Tab-separated table of N, CA and C in Angstrom:
chain	number	residue	atom	x	y	z
A	13	MET	N	72.397	64.777	110.172
A	13	MET	CA	73.258	64.388	111.205
A	13	MET	C	72.426	63.434	112.094
A	14	SER	N	72.945	62.171	112.555
A	14	SER	CA	72.406	61.198	113.373
A	14	SER	C	72.030	61.662	115.008
A	15	ASN	N	71.117	61.181	115.551
A	15	ASN	CA	70.772	61.613	116.866
A	15	ASN	C	71.439	60.501	117.782
A	16	THR	N	72.100	59.635	117.394
A	16	THR	CA	72.754	58.616	118.206
A	16	THR	C	74.148	58.729	118.317
A	17	PRO	N	74.757	58.311	119.547
A	17	PRO	CA	76.159	58.654	119.460
A	17	PRO	C	77.246	57.926	118.831
A	18	ILE	N	76.687	56.658	118.371
A	18	ILE	CA	77.473	55.686	117.569
A	18	ILE	C	76.652	55.347	116.360
A	19	GLU	N	77.438	54.635	115.401
A	19	GLU	CA	76.907	54.291	114.238
A	19	GLU	C	77.741	52.842	113.629
A	20	LEU	N	77.052	51.949	113.676
A	20	LEU	CA	77.431	50.669	113.049
A	20	LEU	C	77.079	50.368	111.716
A	21	LYS	N	78.113	49.933	110.765
A	21	LYS	CA	77.754	49.614	109.327
A	21	LYS	C	78.624	48.304	109.087
A	22	GLY	N	77.868	47.649	108.454
A	22	GLY	CA	78.455	46.317	108.067
A	22	GLY	C	79.044	46.395	106.683
A	23	SER	N	80.005	45.672	106.526
A	23	SER	CA	80.624	45.513	104.944
A	23	SER	C	81.647	44.450	105.049
A	24	SER	N	81.989	43.815	104.089
A	24	SER	CA	82.962	42.994	103.970
A	24	SER	C	84.182	43.414	103.650
A	25	PHE	N	85.371	43.036	104.394
A	25	PHE	CA	86.644	43.646	104.154
A	25	PHE	C	87.536	42.452	104.608
A	26	THR	N	88.908	42.576	104.089
A	26	THR	CA	89.981	41.711	104.833
A	26	THR	C	90.777	42.174	105.702
A	27	LEU	N	90.763	41.626	106.839
A	27	LEU	CA	91.618	42.136	107.866
A	27	LEU	C	92.761	41.161	108.207
A	28	SER	N	94.038	41.409	108.212
A	28	SER	CA	94.915	40.634	108.511
A	28	SER	C	95.335	40.618	109.967
A	29	VAL	N	95.737	39.385	110.366
A	29	VAL	CA	95.673	38.948	112.000
A	29	VAL	C	97.134	38.552	112.180
A	30	VAL	N	97.959	39.213	113.104
A	30	VAL	CA	99.209	38.563	113.400
A	30	VAL	C	99.063	37.870	114.754
A	31	HIS	N	99.319	36.587	114.791
A	31	HIS	CA	99.513	35.954	116.048
A	31	HIS	C	100.809	35.907	116.734
A	32	LEU	N	100.870	36.097	117.575
A	32	LEU	CA	102.258	36.231	118.293
A	32	LEU	C	102.579	34.977	119.021
A	33	HIS	N	103.702	34.109	118.677
A	33	HIS	CA	103.951	32.917	119.443
A	33	HIS	C	105.540	33.189	120.138
A	34	GLU	N	105.936	34.636	120.234
A	34	GLU	CA	106.907	34.836	120.817
A	34	GLU	C	106.808	36.212	121.840
A	35	ALA	N	107.275	36.013	122.928
A	35	ALA	CA	106.927	37.273	123.681
A	35	ALA	C	108.417	38.237	123.781
A	36	GLU	N	109.316	37.850	123.214
A	36	GLU	CA	110.649	38.692	122.931
A	36	GLU	C	110.452	39.910	121.949
A	37	PRO	N	110.499	41.029	122.081
A	37	PRO	CA	110.102	41.874	121.179
A	37	PRO	C	111.205	41.901	120.194
A	38	LYS	N	112.263	41.816	120.458
A	38	LYS	CA	113.631	41.809	119.342
A	38	LYS	C	113.285	40.708	118.455
A	39	VAL	N	112.672	39.325	118.961
A	39	VAL	CA	112.490	38.362	117.978
A	39	VAL	C	111.199	38.606	117.261
A	40	ILE	N	110.258	39.343	117.692
A	40	ILE	CA	109.141	39.733	117.039
A	40	ILE	C	109.157	40.841	115.833
A	41	HIS	N	110.221	41.898	116.262
A	41	HIS	CA	110.779	42.866	115.337
A	41	HIS	C	111.421	42.236	114.252
A	42	GLN	N	112.152	41.307	114.280
A	42	GLN	CA	113.000	40.597	113.413
A	42	GLN	C	112.158	39.743	112.391
A	43	ALA	N	111.056	39.198	113.024
A	43	ALA	CA	110.354	38.308	112.164
A	43	ALA	C	109.388	39.406	111.280
A	44	LEU	N	108.813	40.372	111.926
A	44	LEU	CA	108.225	41.366	111.104
A	44	LEU	C	108.848	41.918	109.883
A	45	GLU	N	110.335	42.382	110.080
A	45	GLU	CA	111.331	42.738	109.327
A	45	GLU	C	111.391	41.670	108.072
A	46	ASP	N	111.448	40.575	108.453
A	46	ASP	CA	111.717	39.410	107.541
A	46	ASP	C	110.385	39.211	106.566
A	47	LYS	N	109.305	39.479	107.084
A	47	LYS	CA	107.824	39.227	106.358
A	47	LYS	C	107.812	40.492	105.490
A	48	ILE	N	108.274	41.463	105.953
A	48	ILE	CA	107.969	42.997	105.117
A	48	ILE	C	109.144	42.866	103.808
A	49	ALA	N	110.019	42.174	104.129
A	49	ALA	CA	111.121	42.245	103.053
A	49	ALA	C	110.597	41.103	101.968
A	50	GLN	N	109.844	40.299	102.426
A	50	GLN	CA	109.271	39.072	101.479
A	50	GLN	C	108.188	39.998	100.460
A	51	ALA	N	107.489	40.912	101.028
A	51	ALA	CA	106.427	41.600	100.389
A	51	ALA	C	106.256	43.010	100.888
A	52	PRO	N	107.018	43.830	100.335
A	52	PRO	CA	107.011	45.255	100.903
A	52	PRO	C	105.806	45.931	100.720
A	53	ALA	N	104.836	45.760	99.779
A	53	ALA	CA	103.809	46.686	99.757
A	53	ALA	C	102.602	45.941	100.335
A	54	PHE	N	102.768	44.620	101.095
A	54	PHE	CA	101.559	43.941	101.855
A	54	PHE	C	100.987	44.787	102.921
A	55	LEU	N	102.162	45.246	103.697
A	55	LEU	CA	102.003	45.813	104.946
A	55	LEU	C	101.926	47.546	104.862
A	56	ASN	N	101.930	47.987	103.775
A	56	ASN	CA	101.810	49.490	103.347
A	56	ASN	C	100.401	49.924	103.707
A	57	MET	N	100.460	50.808	104.664
A	57	MET	CA	99.164	51.446	105.132
A	57	MET	C	97.988	50.272	105.759
A	58	PRO	N	98.436	49.386	106.347
A	58	PRO	CA	97.447	48.363	106.950
A	58	PRO	C	96.225	48.875	107.758
A	59	PRO	N	95.286	48.488	107.954
A	59	PRO	CA	94.219	48.874	108.915
A	59	PRO	C	94.677	48.200	110.234
A	60	LEU	N	94.640	49.031	111.299
A	60	LEU	CA	94.967	48.456	112.468
A	60	LEU	C	93.786	48.388	113.477
A	61	TYR	N	93.824	47.264	114.361
A	61	TYR	CA	92.763	47.449	115.487
A	61	TYR	C	93.663	46.807	116.656
A	62	SER	N	93.230	47.340	117.701
A	62	SER	CA	93.887	47.058	119.012
A	62	SER	C	92.726	46.596	119.973
A	63	THR	N	92.922	45.670	120.844
A	63	THR	CA	92.129	45.365	121.910
A	63	THR	C	92.110	46.028	123.033
A	64	SER	N	92.890	46.781	123.089
A	64	SER	CA	93.407	47.575	124.509
A	64	SER	C	92.574	49.017	124.414
A	65	VAL	N	91.589	48.924	125.029
A	65	VAL	CA	90.654	50.310	125.108
A	65	VAL	C	90.750	50.781	126.443
A	66	HIS	N	90.945	52.012	126.483
A	66	HIS	CA	91.156	52.836	127.629
A	66	HIS	C	89.791	53.784	127.647
A	67	TRP	N	88.773	53.351	128.199
A	67	TRP	CA	87.380	54.572	128.046
A	67	TRP	C	87.738	55.692	129.019
A	68	LYS	N	87.434	56.823	128.477
A	68	LYS	CA	87.608	57.726	129.440
A	68	LYS	C	86.138	58.346	129.580
A	69	THR	N	85.603	58.682	131.038
A	69	THR	CA	84.413	59.165	131.252
A	69	THR	C	84.474	60.491	131.982
A	70	ARG	N	83.424	60.988	131.649
A	70	ARG	CA	83.319	62.543	131.928
A	70	ARG	C	83.294	62.644	133.683
């Protein structure tokens, strides 16, 4: 077991990025549904990354 609170490991992997060019949720939802209909397996169990971090302190 490591004595440090975190561990970083490097590797190569593909991460898809969704750029939003519209602020309306209904438009974004429809655009995502259209993309998923084109290739249903493409977004099956994708890795997710969010830049919104809410740190909890003791």
